[in-house]
Amino acid sequence: MNTDRFRSILLEERERVASAIHHFHESNSHSLEDETEEETYDNHLADSATATLNREIDYTLEENSEHVLSAIDEALLRIETGTFGACVRCGKPINEERLEAIPYATRCIDCQRLEERG
Ligand SMILES: [Zn+2]
């Protein structure tokens, strides 16, 4: 397992999430109009759609970002302690493709499914 690679992915993601949180706290009063006003190009429609999409992603992020941030911190800690990539529930290695998609995953796909099923 190349934890150095995952460490840099996690640090990048952490940066992104941290600045998103900062952005939420700073720009709660900004309207969507403010963001789209500057778009004066001929692909205006596409840009508006992108802005709307980004806003939708923002809402999801806002709900989850603080949770994700602590999950990233925990994952970084697991890299330091050498337990990164092991499922916290069953102890088996988490599939590397899964870690590519969610580097801060704490459970293998089987345990995640069990969890979601309740
Ligand atoms: Zn597991």
mmCIF file of C-alpha atoms and ligand atoms in Angstrom:
data_model
loop_
_atom_site.group_PDB
_atom_site.id
_atom_site.type_symbol
_atom_site.label_atom_id
_atom_site.label_comp_id
_atom_site.label_asym_id
_atom_site.label_seq_id
_atom_site.Cartn_x
_atom_site.Cartn_y
_atom_site.Cartn_z
ATOM 1 C CA MET A 1 0.000 0.000 0.000
ATOM 2 C CA ASN A 2 1.433 3.336 -1.076
ATOM 3 C CA THR A 3 0.355 5.451 1.887
ATOM 4 C CA ASP A 4 2.460 8.415 0.726
ATOM 5 C CA ARG A 5 0.236 8.694 -2.291
ATOM 6 C CA PHE A 6 -2.932 8.532 -0.186
ATOM 7 C CA ARG A 7 -1.441 11.026 2.243
ATOM 8 C CA SER A 8 -1.050 13.617 -0.509
ATOM 9 C CA ILE A 9 -4.553 12.848 -1.841
ATOM 10 C CA LEU A 10 -5.932 13.321 1.673
ATOM 11 C CA LEU A 11 -3.994 16.522 2.258
ATOM 12 C CA GLU A 12 -5.278 17.915 -1.035
ATOM 13 C CA GLU A 13 -8.825 16.915 -0.155
ATOM 14 C CA ARG A 14 -8.413 18.400 3.302
ATOM 15 C CA GLU A 15 -7.321 21.700 1.792
ATOM 16 C CA ARG A 16 -10.336 21.688 -0.510
ATOM 17 C CA VAL A 17 -12.844 20.853 2.232
ATOM 18 C CA ALA A 18 -11.301 23.320 4.688
ATOM 19 C CA SER A 19 -11.549 26.146 2.167
ATOM 20 C CA ALA A 20 -15.132 25.104 1.354
ATOM 21 C CA ILE A 21 -16.028 25.366 5.036
ATOM 22 C CA HIS A 22 -14.302 28.738 5.205
ATOM 23 C CA HIS A 23 -16.246 29.793 2.123
ATOM 24 C CA PHE A 24 -19.602 28.778 3.659
ATOM 25 C CA HIS A 25 -18.927 30.699 6.814
ATOM 26 C CA GLU A 26 -17.801 33.764 4.927
ATOM 27 C CA SER A 27 -20.329 33.943 2.101
ATOM 28 C CA ASN A 28 -23.608 32.859 3.602
ATOM 29 C CA SER A 29 -25.045 36.252 2.665
ATOM 30 C CA HIS A 30 -23.970 36.048 -1.005
ATOM 31 C CA SER A 31 -26.769 35.305 -3.441
ATOM 32 C CA LEU A 32 -26.541 33.093 -6.484
ATOM 33 C CA GLU A 33 -27.043 36.216 -8.629
ATOM 34 C CA ASP A 34 -23.807 37.712 -7.378
ATOM 35 C CA GLU A 35 -21.940 34.679 -8.602
ATOM 36 C CA THR A 36 -23.531 34.518 -12.045
ATOM 37 C CA GLU A 37 -23.521 38.260 -12.772
ATOM 38 C CA GLU A 38 -19.936 38.185 -13.917
ATOM 39 C CA GLU A 39 -20.669 35.540 -16.535
ATOM 40 C CA THR A 40 -20.992 37.554 -19.718
ATOM 41 C CA TYR A 41 -19.615 35.036 -22.188
ATOM 42 C CA ASP A 42 -21.627 33.502 -25.010
ATOM 43 C CA ASN A 43 -21.763 30.242 -23.112
ATOM 44 C CA HIS A 44 -23.751 32.061 -20.470
ATOM 45 C CA LEU A 45 -26.351 29.317 -20.189
ATOM 46 C CA ALA A 46 -23.795 26.628 -19.630
ATOM 47 C CA ASP A 47 -22.096 28.740 -16.985
ATOM 48 C CA SER A 48 -25.365 29.359 -15.180
ATOM 49 C CA ALA A 49 -26.058 25.666 -15.185
ATOM 50 C CA THR A 50 -22.604 25.068 -13.761
ATOM 51 C CA ALA A 51 -23.174 27.688 -11.078
ATOM 52 C CA THR A 52 -26.467 26.053 -10.153
ATOM 53 C CA LEU A 53 -24.857 22.644 -10.087
ATOM 54 C CA ASN A 54 -22.031 23.984 -7.943
ATOM 55 C CA ARG A 55 -24.577 25.447 -5.581
ATOM 56 C CA GLU A 56 -26.273 22.084 -5.273
ATOM 57 C CA ILE A 57 -22.937 20.439 -4.577
ATOM 58 C CA ASP A 58 -22.290 23.194 -2.026
ATOM 59 C CA TYR A 59 -25.401 22.251 -0.101
ATOM 60 C CA THR A 60 -24.310 18.646 0.074
ATOM 61 C CA LEU A 61 -20.811 19.714 1.005
ATOM 62 C CA GLU A 62 -22.039 22.111 3.662
ATOM 63 C CA GLU A 63 -23.909 19.310 5.354
ATOM 64 C CA ASN A 64 -21.029 16.914 5.145
ATOM 65 C CA SER A 65 -17.872 18.971 4.999
ATOM 66 C CA GLU A 66 -17.220 19.178 8.726
ATOM 67 C CA HIS A 67 -17.824 15.464 9.004
ATOM 68 C CA VAL A 68 -15.552 14.819 6.015
ATOM 69 C CA LEU A 69 -12.858 17.043 7.473
ATOM 70 C CA SER A 70 -12.686 15.007 10.668
ATOM 71 C CA ALA A 71 -12.792 11.779 8.647
ATOM 72 C CA ILE A 72 -9.800 13.046 6.640
ATOM 73 C CA ASP A 73 -7.942 13.951 9.830
ATOM 74 C CA GLU A 74 -8.606 10.480 11.186
ATOM 75 C CA ALA A 75 -7.390 8.905 7.956
ATOM 76 C CA LEU A 76 -4.181 10.972 8.110
ATOM 77 C CA LEU A 77 -3.724 9.830 11.693
ATOM 78 C CA ARG A 78 -4.178 6.211 10.578
ATOM 79 C CA ILE A 79 -1.448 6.724 7.998
ATOM 80 C CA GLU A 80 0.863 7.966 10.767
ATOM 81 C CA THR A 81 0.028 5.024 13.020
ATOM 82 C CA GLY A 82 0.255 2.479 10.206
ATOM 83 C CA THR A 83 -3.339 1.302 10.364
ATOM 84 C CA PHE A 84 -4.484 3.087 7.212
ATOM 85 C CA GLY A 85 -6.353 0.894 4.741
ATOM 86 C CA ALA A 86 -7.550 -1.635 7.304
ATOM 87 C CA CYS A 87 -11.277 -1.926 7.917
ATOM 88 C CA VAL A 88 -12.112 -0.669 11.421
ATOM 89 C CA ARG A 89 -14.841 -3.271 11.742
ATOM 90 C CA CYS A 90 -13.363 -6.524 10.456
ATOM 91 C CA GLY A 91 -9.695 -5.573 10.178
ATOM 92 C CA LYS A 92 -9.375 -6.760 6.595
ATOM 93 C CA PRO A 93 -7.638 -4.522 4.050
ATOM 94 C CA ILE A 94 -9.961 -2.089 2.307
ATOM 95 C CA ASN A 95 -9.997 -2.474 -1.462
ATOM 96 C CA GLU A 96 -7.521 -0.007 -2.948
ATOM 97 C CA GLU A 97 -10.012 1.086 -5.620
ATOM 98 C CA ARG A 98 -12.416 1.978 -2.845
ATOM 99 C CA LEU A 99 -9.704 4.035 -1.174
ATOM 100 C CA GLU A 100 -9.036 5.755 -4.484
ATOM 101 C CA ALA A 101 -12.674 6.865 -4.518
ATOM 102 C CA ILE A 102 -12.963 7.559 -0.777
ATOM 103 C CA PRO A 103 -9.468 7.836 0.729
ATOM 104 C CA TYR A 104 -10.975 8.428 4.181
ATOM 105 C CA ALA A 105 -13.127 5.287 4.116
ATOM 106 C CA THR A 106 -12.929 3.410 7.413
ATOM 107 C CA ARG A 107 -14.753 0.251 6.402
ATOM 108 C CA CYS A 108 -14.372 -2.280 3.647
ATOM 109 C CA ILE A 109 -17.220 -2.473 1.158
ATOM 110 C CA ASP A 110 -18.756 -5.525 2.843
ATOM 111 C CA CYS A 111 -18.905 -3.859 6.250
ATOM 112 C CA GLN A 112 -20.170 -0.629 4.693
ATOM 113 C CA ARG A 113 -23.026 -2.554 3.110
ATOM 114 C CA LEU A 114 -23.857 -4.231 6.407
ATOM 115 C CA GLU A 115 -23.839 -0.818 8.055
ATOM 116 C CA GLU A 116 -26.137 0.700 5.443
ATOM 117 C CA ARG A 117 -28.530 -2.194 5.705
ATOM 118 C CA GLY A 118 -28.698 -1.433 9.425
HETATM 119 ZN ZN ZN B 1 -14.742 -4.899 6.960
#
